[in-house]
């Protein structure tokens, strides 16, 4: 095929790919072809000429879509038939050159030519802004941008939040309590109202020809304005009973803009919307992207791999994600796309793990048996079995030249610190330094104290940080690096760390990352991992030639989530509590019993104890949450507990201010601490015995469990009071579970099942890329993806093979997004 024909072929492919709207070339296809024929001498045998001649006299522009497609396909097929045929003299030979792609005969390479001008073919059409789509102007593009949809690819991957199943629409009279259902109704009335004691929301009455019912949306009072009387409305969600009447609670909703929708398909996609972007527009734009560009979306999986794993081709999966014929198809589509997501994540984490392990050799840090025994004997308690197992894994890792990369998981109070201390003793005993980083200054202080006490045989007297444990040959020096230290002192500590005079440095990550160089760092420990992003981990590793890394977290993370989030780490779990702990008495309290609860708090405070009060979670915005917490603080401090010392903690406070409030509470300068969810992180206040959670049904189980872990740290019996104004059935189930279960892992699993990963773990916090399709409850698929990723990296460690190019690009894109985000 001649280069001209090659060029025309590309133009035709592009035209086809872009949906046959005659927009492949500027000025239209007819003009382009005319000029082509005029400017080049095409032989009479040219298939191209024959194709052009086959166009009707009014040209391509006059054809409808079906005819356009037919013409292009026939033109393309003659062209490719020609290309496949052996080159014959006279055929396809033009002024521009000779056969470009010889089939098999070795021919001298063609002379380098100036690249031909191919206006659009050189840039990836998938990366062009969505304004290339028909009917998408800047205003609409700006709305989509708010949903992170900017390019054509984004639009193809803008998957519906759900589908309205118009094959399954029920009348109001047919709605069943407790099931997920869709109904189409008219709005009778909608008003912004108070729901329960303190929540604002929208209450609406809707009707169809079989009856009427109540709908409530919690925390969304602004909806009332959007639901005009008589507006046709689609509602999807669960129906509950409220005072004996069927009620939709916070259902998904959509104003029905056209009855036609109902008839266009059984499953109609429903996209996430932003204000000013009508559902119909969203649907139309995505549809346009599918119709014009899906053809050019390349499959990132090598064919052989895809087939072996029984996964759908990418284009089919994307199409069916939007427009499935039936739920089975949706499942298949989802499986393919979820696999892609998980695979790319696993490629990222496993590659990082390999780089880490191969990147440099660590110093083996041996802990000789007598030393270990000496340390254990110095402790005021016996390790639990789980602690011993975790310690054995850690110490065995430390003995290797391959740097350790381990996550230590254990519920609050399970005793992680002593395992960390054993690791530090191993480092020091081998002549190296260790560092322990915490997310806040007050936690760093706490660790410092705990470590001093553990390394000094349970005596918390080593305030200076210098002491001589009997099992070590030399005195030991621990330093606390605080941001609030006078700068001269800070500089002095940093110098001692750099000179090797300090064996263990404890501090916040910011502080340690800023200006500290270690003389010989052998071990880095990070506490409360979920506050740290991937980058912090990387930066920390950069502190020594290749220090061993131990990450500790008190958040019970179900195995699937751990594999995904921390796929680059080995995992140890401490799943056993030290003996003699009193379980925290947990009580789901009715709103009518709030006064009793307050009386109980007064009583506990009267006995010298302290109380946390957590304010309800409010999704709308941080500002709203802060206002609500402030109001609650004022109410409690002025009306309910006027004679007690009440403090307030929320996310808008500066870090130093937060530390100040926490410190005041820890030092018993406050009796009651009113807080938003920020208190979650593992601070020890042994004197606090009551955790009171308002709006408890709005928190995840794992989070409630974290709250509960804030009390019960001392010798006294502790209590957790869960208040909830109007819990739905699911919420009631969850609250009951909280009363019965004290096992963080069981609660985390239940949470994942009941609410999904997004709720379980804010992804921004976790440093994990957003999952759009994959579900973390899908253990099998995650493990499959991990296996495939490991296989790919074994065969092609840097993913440089041609068939892995797209996967490599995808992984790079995903991880660059994650890594860009500071935490
Ligand atoms: P966390 O896992 O929440 O960090 P810590 O390491 O702070 O828990 O331990 C909580 C408390 O339990 C500490 O006071 C610690 O001294 C104590 N502790 C740890 N292990 C044991 C044990 N095996 N027996 C008794 N007490 C223990
Ligand atoms: Mg701890």
mmCIF file of C-alpha atoms in Angstrom, residues 379-652:
data_model
loop_
_atom_site.group_PDB
_atom_site.id
_atom_site.type_symbol
_atom_site.label_atom_id
_atom_site.label_comp_id
_atom_site.label_asym_id
_atom_site.label_seq_id
_atom_site.Cartn_x
_atom_site.Cartn_y
_atom_site.Cartn_z
ATOM 1 C CA UNK A 379 9.408 -6.833 81.656
ATOM 2 C CA UNK A 380 6.782 -6.615 84.399
ATOM 3 C CA UNK A 381 4.536 -9.038 82.496
ATOM 4 C CA UNK A 382 4.596 -12.161 80.351
ATOM 5 C CA UNK A 383 4.044 -11.757 76.631
ATOM 6 C CA UNK A 384 0.850 -13.168 75.217
ATOM 7 C CA UNK A 385 1.096 -15.926 72.630
ATOM 8 C CA UNK A 386 0.185 -13.506 69.862
ATOM 9 C CA UNK A 387 2.853 -11.059 70.978
ATOM 10 C CA UNK A 388 5.439 -13.835 70.991
ATOM 11 C CA UNK A 389 4.498 -14.921 67.481
ATOM 12 C CA UNK A 390 4.619 -11.372 66.136
ATOM 13 C CA UNK A 391 7.946 -10.800 67.840
ATOM 14 C CA UNK A 392 9.406 -13.965 66.370
ATOM 15 C CA UNK A 393 8.471 -12.847 62.848
ATOM 16 C CA UNK A 394 9.899 -9.408 63.374
ATOM 17 C CA UNK A 395 13.151 -10.684 64.843
ATOM 18 C CA UNK A 396 13.540 -13.215 62.083
ATOM 19 C CA UNK A 397 13.042 -10.478 59.454
ATOM 20 C CA UNK A 398 15.585 -8.312 61.196
ATOM 21 C CA UNK A 399 18.184 -11.048 60.967
ATOM 22 C CA UNK A 400 18.083 -10.953 57.166
ATOM 23 C CA UNK A 401 20.004 -8.854 54.713
ATOM 24 C CA UNK A 402 16.739 -8.245 52.913
ATOM 25 C CA UNK A 403 15.196 -5.217 54.566
ATOM 26 C CA UNK A 404 12.151 -5.988 56.660
ATOM 27 C CA UNK A 405 8.858 -4.605 55.414
ATOM 28 C CA UNK A 406 6.288 -5.611 57.957
ATOM 29 C CA UNK A 407 2.933 -4.398 59.163
ATOM 30 C CA UNK A 408 2.095 -5.091 62.787
ATOM 31 C CA UNK A 409 -1.610 -5.021 63.374
ATOM 32 C CA UNK A 410 -3.246 -5.208 66.734
ATOM 33 C CA UNK A 411 -6.246 -3.801 68.464
ATOM 34 C CA UNK A 412 -5.772 -0.886 70.816
ATOM 35 C CA UNK A 413 -4.204 -2.144 74.004
ATOM 36 C CA UNK A 414 -3.070 -5.435 72.494
ATOM 37 C CA UNK A 415 0.520 -4.555 73.307
ATOM 38 C CA UNK A 416 2.250 -3.644 70.067
ATOM 39 C CA UNK A 417 4.748 -1.360 71.695
ATOM 40 C CA UNK A 418 6.595 -4.125 73.473
ATOM 41 C CA UNK A 419 7.155 -5.878 70.133
ATOM 42 C CA UNK A 420 8.510 -2.621 68.760
ATOM 43 C CA UNK A 421 10.730 -2.331 71.812
ATOM 44 C CA UNK A 422 12.170 -5.799 71.239
ATOM 45 C CA UNK A 423 12.998 -4.809 67.663
ATOM 46 C CA UNK A 424 14.704 -1.657 68.914
ATOM 47 C CA UNK A 425 16.759 -3.677 71.380
ATOM 48 C CA UNK A 426 17.874 -5.865 68.478
ATOM 49 C CA UNK A 427 18.950 -2.776 66.555
ATOM 50 C CA UNK A 428 20.813 -1.255 69.468
ATOM 51 C CA UNK A 429 22.382 -4.550 70.450
ATOM 52 C CA UNK A 430 23.787 -4.784 66.930
ATOM 53 C CA UNK A 431 25.186 -1.292 67.142
ATOM 54 C CA UNK A 432 22.563 0.536 65.100
ATOM 55 C CA UNK A 433 20.044 3.287 65.743
ATOM 56 C CA UNK A 434 16.276 3.092 65.659
ATOM 57 C CA UNK A 435 13.562 5.635 65.065
ATOM 58 C CA UNK A 436 9.907 5.616 66.035
ATOM 59 C CA UNK A 437 7.535 8.021 64.331
ATOM 60 C CA UNK A 438 4.024 8.965 65.399
ATOM 61 C CA UNK A 439 1.418 11.105 63.665
ATOM 62 C CA UNK A 440 1.081 13.665 66.446
ATOM 63 C CA UNK A 441 3.355 15.151 69.035
ATOM 64 C CA UNK A 442 1.269 13.931 71.911
ATOM 65 C CA UNK A 443 1.394 10.374 70.619
ATOM 66 C CA UNK A 444 5.142 10.692 70.209
ATOM 67 C CA UNK A 445 5.354 11.742 73.852
ATOM 68 C CA UNK A 446 3.278 8.772 74.858
ATOM 69 C CA UNK A 447 5.536 6.397 72.949
ATOM 70 C CA UNK A 448 8.567 7.964 74.438
ATOM 71 C CA UNK A 449 7.269 7.369 77.938
ATOM 72 C CA UNK A 450 6.150 3.812 77.171
ATOM 73 C CA UNK A 451 9.483 2.929 75.593
ATOM 74 C CA UNK A 452 11.409 4.377 78.515
ATOM 75 C CA UNK A 453 9.354 2.336 80.899
ATOM 76 C CA UNK A 454 9.624 -0.890 78.853
ATOM 77 C CA UNK A 455 13.356 -0.591 78.305
ATOM 78 C CA UNK A 456 13.895 0.213 81.908
ATOM 79 C CA UNK A 457 12.126 -2.861 83.157
ATOM 80 C CA UNK A 458 8.745 -1.289 83.679
ATOM 81 C CA UNK A 459 10.012 1.614 85.738
ATOM 82 C CA UNK A 460 8.685 4.854 84.338
ATOM 83 C CA UNK A 461 11.397 6.858 86.022
ATOM 84 C CA UNK A 462 13.884 7.216 83.221
ATOM 85 C CA UNK A 463 12.724 10.697 82.396
ATOM 86 C CA UNK A 464 16.108 11.718 81.139
ATOM 87 C CA UNK A 465 16.021 9.041 78.509
ATOM 88 C CA UNK A 466 19.395 7.698 79.585
ATOM 89 C CA UNK A 467 19.641 4.465 81.518
ATOM 90 C CA UNK A 468 21.417 1.148 81.607
ATOM 91 C CA UNK A 469 19.325 -1.971 81.195
ATOM 92 C CA UNK A 470 21.071 -4.996 82.704
ATOM 93 C CA UNK A 471 20.946 -6.942 79.449
ATOM 94 C CA UNK A 472 22.800 -4.355 77.367
ATOM 95 C CA UNK A 473 26.501 -3.832 77.593
ATOM 96 C CA UNK A 474 26.287 -0.081 77.353
ATOM 97 C CA UNK A 475 23.956 2.638 78.507
ATOM 98 C CA UNK A 476 21.024 3.470 76.320
ATOM 99 C CA UNK A 477 19.912 6.857 75.141
ATOM 100 C CA UNK A 478 16.389 7.715 73.928
ATOM 101 C CA UNK A 479 15.570 11.184 72.660
ATOM 102 C CA UNK A 480 12.211 12.787 72.107
ATOM 103 C CA UNK A 481 12.172 15.153 69.174
ATOM 104 C CA UNK A 482 9.412 17.654 69.735
ATOM 105 C CA UNK A 483 8.443 20.452 67.442
ATOM 106 C CA UNK A 484 7.824 22.599 70.469
ATOM 107 C CA UNK A 485 11.401 22.276 71.743
ATOM 108 C CA UNK A 486 13.358 25.534 71.703
ATOM 109 C CA UNK A 487 15.299 25.567 68.469
ATOM 110 C CA UNK A 488 18.646 25.397 70.192
ATOM 111 C CA UNK A 489 17.664 22.269 72.062
ATOM 112 C CA UNK A 490 16.192 20.791 68.950
ATOM 113 C CA UNK A 491 19.405 21.370 67.071
ATOM 114 C CA UNK A 492 21.327 19.762 69.905
ATOM 115 C CA UNK A 493 19.201 16.620 69.797
ATOM 116 C CA UNK A 494 19.498 16.445 66.029
ATOM 117 C CA UNK A 495 23.247 16.714 66.328
ATOM 118 C CA UNK A 496 23.352 13.907 68.867
ATOM 119 C CA UNK A 497 21.289 11.757 66.542
ATOM 120 C CA UNK A 498 23.647 12.520 63.689
ATOM 121 C CA UNK A 499 26.677 11.745 65.829
ATOM 122 C CA UNK A 500 25.213 8.486 67.024
ATOM 123 C CA UNK A 501 25.034 9.557 70.661
ATOM 124 C CA UNK A 502 21.287 8.869 70.637
ATOM 125 C CA UNK A 503 20.205 5.269 70.096
ATOM 126 C CA UNK A 504 16.495 5.765 69.657
ATOM 127 C CA UNK A 505 14.792 8.884 68.338
ATOM 128 C CA UNK A 506 11.074 9.294 68.904
ATOM 129 C CA UNK A 507 9.092 12.059 67.231
ATOM 130 C CA UNK A 508 6.506 13.137 64.735
ATOM 131 C CA UNK A 509 7.088 12.246 61.123
ATOM 132 C CA UNK A 510 7.349 15.869 60.062
ATOM 133 C CA UNK A 511 10.093 16.512 62.515
ATOM 134 C CA UNK A 512 12.075 13.447 61.663
ATOM 135 C CA UNK A 513 11.750 13.936 57.958
ATOM 136 C CA UNK A 514 12.793 17.542 58.093
ATOM 137 C CA UNK A 515 16.255 17.784 59.447
ATOM 138 C CA UNK A 516 17.448 14.572 60.959
ATOM 139 C CA UNK A 517 20.329 12.535 59.682
ATOM 140 C CA UNK A 518 21.165 9.362 61.456
ATOM 141 C CA UNK A 519 24.643 8.126 61.913
ATOM 142 C CA UNK A 520 23.663 4.512 61.358
ATOM 143 C CA UNK A 521 19.938 3.944 61.146
ATOM 144 C CA UNK A 522 19.068 0.275 61.191
ATOM 145 C CA UNK A 523 15.355 0.230 61.992
ATOM 146 C CA UNK A 524 12.459 2.578 61.372
ATOM 147 C CA UNK A 525 9.103 2.107 63.090
ATOM 148 C CA UNK A 526 5.978 3.978 62.053
ATOM 149 C CA UNK A 527 2.960 4.033 64.337
ATOM 150 C CA UNK A 528 -0.658 4.545 63.281
ATOM 151 C CA UNK A 529 0.046 3.744 59.709
ATOM 152 C CA UNK A 530 -3.226 4.852 58.236
ATOM 153 C CA UNK A 531 -2.197 8.411 58.846
ATOM 154 C CA UNK A 532 0.809 7.942 56.655
ATOM 155 C CA UNK A 533 0.850 7.889 52.926
ATOM 156 C CA UNK A 534 2.979 5.849 50.661
ATOM 157 C CA UNK A 535 5.344 8.774 50.304
ATOM 158 C CA UNK A 536 6.057 9.069 53.986
ATOM 159 C CA UNK A 537 7.042 5.465 54.014
ATOM 160 C CA UNK A 538 9.350 6.049 51.088
ATOM 161 C CA UNK A 539 10.873 9.168 52.625
ATOM 162 C CA UNK A 540 11.509 7.320 55.841
ATOM 163 C CA UNK A 541 13.273 4.559 54.050
ATOM 164 C CA UNK A 542 15.502 7.168 52.520
ATOM 165 C CA UNK A 543 16.849 8.029 55.978
ATOM 166 C CA UNK A 544 19.259 5.164 56.120
ATOM 167 C CA UNK A 545 21.052 3.095 53.524
ATOM 168 C CA UNK A 546 18.259 0.523 53.799
ATOM 169 C CA UNK A 547 16.740 0.461 57.224
ATOM 170 C CA UNK A 548 14.351 -2.268 58.234
ATOM 171 C CA UNK A 549 10.781 -1.012 58.382
ATOM 172 C CA UNK A 550 8.056 -1.884 60.874
ATOM 173 C CA UNK A 551 4.648 -0.290 60.512
ATOM 174 C CA UNK A 552 2.160 -0.490 63.384
ATOM 175 C CA UNK A 553 -1.541 0.071 63.207
ATOM 176 C CA UNK A 554 -4.369 -0.278 65.682
ATOM 177 C CA UNK A 555 -6.986 -0.308 62.961
ATOM 178 C CA UNK A 556 -8.095 -3.863 62.404
ATOM 179 C CA UNK A 557 -7.823 -4.282 58.674
ATOM 180 C CA UNK A 558 -9.546 -7.213 57.053
ATOM 181 C CA UNK A 559 -7.187 -9.381 55.094
ATOM 182 C CA UNK A 560 -8.406 -8.319 51.657
ATOM 183 C CA UNK A 561 -8.015 -4.703 52.489
ATOM 184 C CA UNK A 562 -4.585 -5.320 53.930
ATOM 185 C CA UNK A 563 -3.485 -7.096 50.769
ATOM 186 C CA UNK A 564 -4.583 -4.123 48.739
ATOM 187 C CA UNK A 565 -3.569 -1.285 51.002
ATOM 188 C CA UNK A 566 -0.385 -2.742 52.314
ATOM 189 C CA UNK A 567 0.385 -5.224 49.589
ATOM 190 C CA UNK A 568 4.012 -4.226 49.851
ATOM 191 C CA UNK A 569 4.220 -5.338 53.465
ATOM 192 C CA UNK A 570 4.279 -8.655 55.267
ATOM 193 C CA UNK A 571 1.646 -8.791 57.939
ATOM 194 C CA UNK A 572 1.672 -9.861 61.575
ATOM 195 C CA UNK A 573 -1.417 -9.727 63.696
ATOM 196 C CA UNK A 574 -1.712 -9.548 67.468
ATOM 197 C CA UNK A 575 -5.147 -11.015 67.926
ATOM 198 C CA UNK A 576 -5.090 -11.623 71.640
ATOM 199 C CA UNK A 577 -5.422 -9.205 74.526
ATOM 200 C CA UNK A 578 -3.163 -9.238 77.587
ATOM 201 C CA UNK A 579 -4.927 -11.094 80.379
ATOM 202 C CA UNK A 580 -7.087 -9.387 82.935
ATOM 203 C CA UNK A 581 -8.579 -6.719 80.714
ATOM 204 C CA UNK A 582 -12.112 -5.785 81.649
ATOM 205 C CA UNK A 583 -14.266 -5.651 78.570
ATOM 206 C CA UNK A 584 -15.762 -2.236 78.067
ATOM 207 C CA UNK A 585 -19.445 -2.295 78.879
ATOM 208 C CA UNK A 586 -21.182 -1.133 75.756
ATOM 209 C CA UNK A 587 -24.738 0.074 75.719
ATOM 210 C CA UNK A 588 -26.909 1.237 72.902
ATOM 211 C CA UNK A 589 -28.852 4.027 74.537
ATOM 212 C CA UNK A 590 -32.234 5.359 73.488
ATOM 213 C CA UNK A 591 -32.561 9.102 72.994
ATOM 214 C CA UNK A 592 -35.117 9.095 75.793
ATOM 215 C CA UNK A 593 -32.370 7.861 78.049
ATOM 216 C CA UNK A 594 -30.029 10.737 77.286
ATOM 217 C CA UNK A 595 -30.721 12.376 80.653
ATOM 218 C CA UNK A 596 -29.833 9.100 82.379
ATOM 219 C CA UNK A 597 -26.632 9.005 80.388
ATOM 220 C CA UNK A 598 -25.740 12.517 81.511
ATOM 221 C CA UNK A 599 -26.480 11.581 85.103
ATOM 222 C CA UNK A 600 -24.139 8.629 84.720
ATOM 223 C CA UNK A 601 -21.399 10.884 83.338
ATOM 224 C CA UNK A 602 -21.823 13.250 86.298
ATOM 225 C CA UNK A 603 -21.501 10.328 88.656
ATOM 226 C CA UNK A 604 -18.297 9.070 87.024
ATOM 227 C CA UNK A 605 -16.785 12.537 87.007
ATOM 228 C CA UNK A 606 -17.773 12.812 90.657
ATOM 229 C CA UNK A 607 -15.593 9.759 91.276
ATOM 230 C CA UNK A 608 -12.706 11.516 89.591
ATOM 231 C CA UNK A 609 -13.069 9.894 86.162
ATOM 232 C CA UNK A 610 -13.212 11.559 82.732
ATOM 233 C CA UNK A 611 -15.514 11.326 79.722
ATOM 234 C CA UNK A 612 -15.288 11.661 75.961
ATOM 235 C CA UNK A 613 -18.309 12.894 74.017
ATOM 236 C CA UNK A 614 -18.165 12.327 70.258
ATOM 237 C CA UNK A 615 -20.400 14.480 68.064
ATOM 238 C CA UNK A 616 -22.402 13.026 65.206
ATOM 239 C CA UNK A 617 -20.730 12.629 61.863
ATOM 240 C CA UNK A 618 -21.966 15.182 59.388
ATOM 241 C CA UNK A 619 -21.117 14.521 55.800
ATOM 242 C CA UNK A 620 -21.835 17.852 54.241
ATOM 243 C CA UNK A 621 -18.674 19.662 55.103
ATOM 244 C CA UNK A 622 -15.985 20.059 57.662
ATOM 245 C CA UNK A 623 -17.311 23.542 58.411
ATOM 246 C CA UNK A 624 -20.722 22.164 59.290
ATOM 247 C CA UNK A 625 -19.177 19.499 61.486
ATOM 248 C CA UNK A 626 -17.153 22.100 63.333
ATOM 249 C CA UNK A 627 -20.216 24.247 63.885
ATOM 250 C CA UNK A 628 -22.183 21.283 65.185
ATOM 251 C CA UNK A 629 -19.389 20.290 67.544
ATOM 252 C CA UNK A 630 -19.098 23.843 68.794
ATOM 253 C CA UNK A 631 -22.833 23.986 69.470
ATOM 254 C CA UNK A 632 -22.751 20.688 71.291
ATOM 255 C CA UNK A 633 -19.815 21.942 73.319
ATOM 256 C CA UNK A 634 -21.715 25.073 74.285
ATOM 257 C CA UNK A 635 -24.827 23.155 75.165
ATOM 258 C CA UNK A 636 -22.940 20.670 77.327
ATOM 259 C CA UNK A 637 -20.692 23.170 79.037
ATOM 260 C CA UNK A 638 -23.419 25.735 79.724
ATOM 261 C CA UNK A 639 -26.656 23.797 80.146
ATOM 262 C CA UNK A 640 -25.881 20.185 80.945
ATOM 263 C CA UNK A 641 -22.592 20.252 82.853
ATOM 264 C CA UNK A 642 -22.183 23.899 83.927
ATOM 265 C CA UNK A 643 -20.088 22.958 86.945
ATOM 266 C CA UNK A 644 -17.700 20.614 85.096
ATOM 267 C CA UNK A 645 -14.607 21.419 83.041
ATOM 268 C CA UNK A 646 -15.458 20.803 79.405
ATOM 269 C CA UNK A 647 -13.066 21.047 76.434
ATOM 270 C CA UNK A 648 -13.560 21.033 72.676
ATOM 271 C CA UNK A 649 -11.535 19.321 69.959
ATOM 272 C CA UNK A 650 -12.170 19.447 66.226
ATOM 273 C CA UNK A 651 -10.415 19.249 62.901
ATOM 274 C CA UNK A 652 -10.265 22.964 62.244
#
